[in-house]
């Protein structure tokens, strides 16, 4: 399985490197990596598994975080208690979004950022992404609220952007009154 030590820290150059599109069909190694990334995220959100394998809870991972400078990300979202839904988006594109902005009340976290960062990150409340699944089928996902934040956070990784790049350290809660807290 994918361990915490397999996830690159923010200081690693590959986190900021350029990512390129995947080509289909994916090979077995890539498919296994995607499976392992989702498994890691799933286990990280189940207390006893997280403890057993020393995992920090997280709901998303992008390819550069595991040292692969390719355009894809995965999200494992707990839709309701103990019900998880997996998302894989390969060569994703943000095709539309709401005007409304939201931010996560506790701030955002990242499995590559092993420290607390104060401040809020403006995100669209609703987004639509297109991309491809592991078999190369074209897919479209609409996401809102927490899931929308996760998609935008992971998409940023594919552009070498980390969540705190959106935070002004001199004014970490800038324009909060213009957004909805979730
Ligand atoms: Zn992240």
Short mmCIF file of C-alpha atoms and ligand atoms in Angstrom, two decimals:
data_model
loop_
_atom_site.label_atom_id
_atom_site.label_comp_id
_atom_site.label_asym_id
_atom_site.label_seq_id
_atom_site.Cartn_x
_atom_site.Cartn_y
_atom_site.Cartn_z
CA UNK A 1 0.00 0.00 0.00
CA UNK A 2 0.93 3.65 -0.31
CA UNK A 3 2.50 4.86 2.93
CA UNK A 4 2.73 8.31 4.43
CA UNK A 5 6.45 8.28 3.57
CA UNK A 6 5.56 7.81 -0.13
CA UNK A 7 3.90 11.24 -0.23
CA UNK A 8 6.23 14.08 -1.12
CA UNK A 9 6.69 17.04 1.15
CA UNK A 10 6.04 20.57 -0.10
CA UNK A 11 9.80 21.17 -0.27
CA UNK A 12 10.29 18.51 -2.95
CA UNK A 13 10.83 20.09 -6.38
CA UNK A 14 8.41 17.68 -8.05
CA UNK A 15 5.52 19.31 -6.16
CA UNK A 16 6.06 22.50 -8.18
CA UNK A 17 7.11 20.87 -11.46
CA UNK A 18 5.10 20.94 -14.68
CA UNK A 19 2.66 18.07 -15.21
CA UNK A 20 1.76 16.51 -18.54
CA UNK A 21 -1.31 14.69 -19.77
CA UNK A 22 -1.70 10.93 -19.40
CA UNK A 23 -1.97 8.77 -22.49
CA UNK A 24 -4.40 5.89 -22.86
CA UNK A 25 -4.50 3.01 -22.33
CA UNK A 26 -2.95 3.37 -18.89
CA UNK A 27 -0.45 0.69 -17.99
CA UNK A 28 -0.96 -1.66 -15.04
CA UNK A 29 1.55 0.25 -12.92
CA UNK A 30 -0.40 3.50 -13.31
CA UNK A 31 -3.69 1.76 -12.55
CA UNK A 32 -2.20 0.21 -9.42
CA UNK A 33 -0.88 3.59 -8.29
CA UNK A 34 -4.35 5.12 -8.69
CA UNK A 35 -5.86 2.23 -6.72
CA UNK A 36 -3.24 2.62 -3.98
CA UNK A 37 -3.77 6.38 -3.74
CA UNK A 38 -7.52 5.85 -3.24
CA UNK A 39 -6.91 3.10 -0.71
CA UNK A 40 -4.57 5.37 1.23
CA UNK A 41 -7.20 8.14 1.34
CA UNK A 42 -9.94 5.72 2.33
CA UNK A 43 -7.92 4.15 5.15
CA UNK A 44 -6.76 7.58 6.30
CA UNK A 45 -10.38 8.50 7.02
CA UNK A 46 -11.09 5.35 9.06
CA UNK A 47 -9.75 5.85 12.54
CA UNK A 48 -8.43 2.36 13.31
CA UNK A 49 -6.77 2.01 9.89
CA UNK A 50 -5.25 5.48 10.14
CA UNK A 51 -3.79 4.60 13.50
CA UNK A 52 -2.52 1.21 12.38
CA UNK A 53 -0.74 2.56 9.30
CA UNK A 54 0.15 6.00 10.72
CA UNK A 55 -1.87 7.92 8.16
CA UNK A 56 -2.87 11.57 8.33
CA UNK A 57 -6.52 12.00 7.33
CA UNK A 58 -6.91 13.34 3.80
CA UNK A 59 -9.51 13.21 1.06
CA UNK A 60 -7.48 14.00 -2.03
CA UNK A 61 -4.15 13.31 -3.69
CA UNK A 62 -2.72 14.54 -6.97
CA UNK A 63 -0.14 12.67 -9.03
CA UNK A 64 2.79 15.07 -8.36
CA UNK A 65 2.37 14.40 -4.62
CA UNK A 66 3.44 10.82 -5.22
CA UNK A 67 6.29 11.84 -7.51
CA UNK A 68 4.52 11.46 -10.84
CA UNK A 69 4.34 14.66 -12.86
CA UNK A 70 1.16 13.75 -14.70
CA UNK A 71 -2.28 15.31 -14.88
CA UNK A 72 -4.55 13.32 -12.66
CA UNK A 73 -5.94 13.38 -9.17
CA UNK A 74 -8.09 11.20 -6.95
CA UNK A 75 -10.56 12.06 -4.20
CA UNK A 76 -12.18 9.76 -1.64
CA UNK A 77 -15.16 11.56 -0.20
CA UNK A 78 -17.16 10.45 2.82
CA UNK A 79 -20.66 11.23 1.57
CA UNK A 80 -22.29 10.19 4.83
CA UNK A 81 -21.00 8.29 7.82
CA UNK A 82 -18.83 5.40 6.58
CA UNK A 83 -20.05 5.74 3.00
CA UNK A 84 -17.17 6.69 0.75
CA UNK A 85 -17.21 7.59 -2.91
CA UNK A 86 -14.09 7.47 -5.04
CA UNK A 87 -13.33 9.93 -7.83
CA UNK A 88 -10.57 9.62 -10.39
CA UNK A 89 -10.04 12.49 -12.81
CA UNK A 90 -7.42 12.07 -15.50
CA UNK A 91 -6.44 15.06 -17.68
CA UNK A 92 -9.11 17.11 -15.87
CA UNK A 93 -10.54 20.42 -17.00
CA UNK A 94 -12.64 22.85 -14.99
CA UNK A 95 -15.41 23.71 -17.46
CA UNK A 96 -17.76 25.81 -15.31
CA UNK A 97 -18.17 27.17 -11.82
CA UNK A 98 -20.52 29.17 -9.63
CA UNK A 99 -20.06 32.85 -8.97
CA UNK A 100 -20.46 32.12 -5.30
CA UNK A 101 -17.29 31.64 -3.28
CA UNK A 102 -16.89 29.54 -0.15
CA UNK A 103 -14.08 28.63 2.20
CA UNK A 104 -13.48 25.81 4.61
CA UNK A 105 -13.90 27.02 8.19
CA UNK A 106 -10.97 25.05 9.55
CA UNK A 107 -8.71 26.14 6.69
CA UNK A 108 -7.42 23.61 4.19
CA UNK A 109 -4.99 20.83 4.82
CA UNK A 110 -2.69 19.00 2.45
CA UNK A 111 -0.90 15.68 2.80
CA UNK A 112 2.23 17.39 1.45
CA UNK A 113 2.11 20.24 3.97
CA UNK A 114 3.07 18.98 7.39
CA UNK A 115 2.37 22.12 9.36
CA UNK A 116 -0.57 24.33 10.18
CA UNK A 117 -1.14 27.29 7.91
CA UNK A 118 -3.45 30.01 9.12
CA UNK A 119 -5.93 31.55 6.74
CA UNK A 120 -8.75 30.89 4.34
CA UNK A 121 -8.72 29.84 0.71
CA UNK A 122 -11.46 31.19 -1.59
CA UNK A 123 -13.05 28.42 -3.66
CA UNK A 124 -16.03 28.21 -5.98
CA UNK A 125 -19.08 26.72 -4.24
CA UNK A 126 -19.97 24.58 -7.27
CA UNK A 127 -17.79 23.30 -10.07
CA UNK A 128 -18.05 21.06 -13.11
CA UNK A 129 -15.03 19.10 -14.27
CA UNK A 130 -14.55 16.93 -17.29
CA UNK A 131 -11.80 14.36 -17.67
CA UNK A 132 -11.24 10.68 -18.21
CA UNK A 133 -11.56 7.63 -16.00
CA UNK A 134 -8.93 4.88 -15.74
CA UNK A 135 -10.30 3.16 -18.83
CA UNK A 136 -10.12 6.34 -20.89
CA UNK A 137 -13.86 7.03 -20.91
CA UNK A 138 -14.80 10.69 -20.95
CA UNK A 139 -16.46 11.69 -17.67
CA UNK A 140 -18.09 14.75 -16.17
CA UNK A 141 -18.41 15.47 -12.46
CA UNK A 142 -20.41 18.17 -10.77
CA UNK A 143 -19.27 18.92 -7.25
CA UNK A 144 -20.42 21.25 -4.54
CA UNK A 145 -19.34 22.35 -1.10
CA UNK A 146 -16.59 20.22 0.50
CA UNK A 147 -16.19 18.06 -2.59
CA UNK A 148 -15.90 21.15 -4.80
CA UNK A 149 -13.13 22.46 -2.54
CA UNK A 150 -11.30 19.13 -2.79
CA UNK A 151 -11.49 19.12 -6.59
CA UNK A 152 -10.14 22.67 -6.81
CA UNK A 153 -7.39 21.94 -4.28
CA UNK A 154 -6.26 18.90 -6.28
CA UNK A 155 -6.55 20.70 -9.62
CA UNK A 156 -4.24 23.38 -8.21
CA UNK A 157 -1.62 20.69 -7.54
CA UNK A 158 -1.59 19.91 -11.26
CA UNK A 159 -0.57 23.54 -11.83
CA UNK A 160 2.08 23.36 -9.11
CA UNK A 161 -0.03 25.50 -6.78
CA UNK A 162 -0.38 24.78 -3.05
CA UNK A 163 -3.39 25.93 -1.03
CA UNK A 164 -1.43 28.51 0.96
CA UNK A 165 -0.35 30.27 -2.24
CA UNK A 166 -3.90 31.70 -2.12
CA UNK A 167 -3.41 33.08 1.40
CA UNK A 168 -1.97 36.52 2.03
CA UNK A 169 0.17 36.02 5.16
CA UNK A 170 -0.31 39.70 6.05
CA UNK A 171 -4.10 39.32 5.88
CA UNK A 172 -4.94 35.59 6.10
CA UNK A 173 -8.71 36.16 6.38
CA UNK A 174 -8.90 38.67 3.53
CA UNK A 175 -12.39 39.16 2.03
CA UNK A 176 -13.88 36.47 4.30
CA UNK A 177 -17.08 38.51 4.59
CA UNK A 178 -17.61 38.18 0.83
CA UNK A 179 -17.64 34.38 0.97
CA UNK A 180 -19.70 31.70 2.66
CA UNK A 181 -18.02 29.66 5.35
CA UNK A 182 -18.67 25.92 5.25
ZN1 LIG B 1 -2.82 19.07 -1.31
#
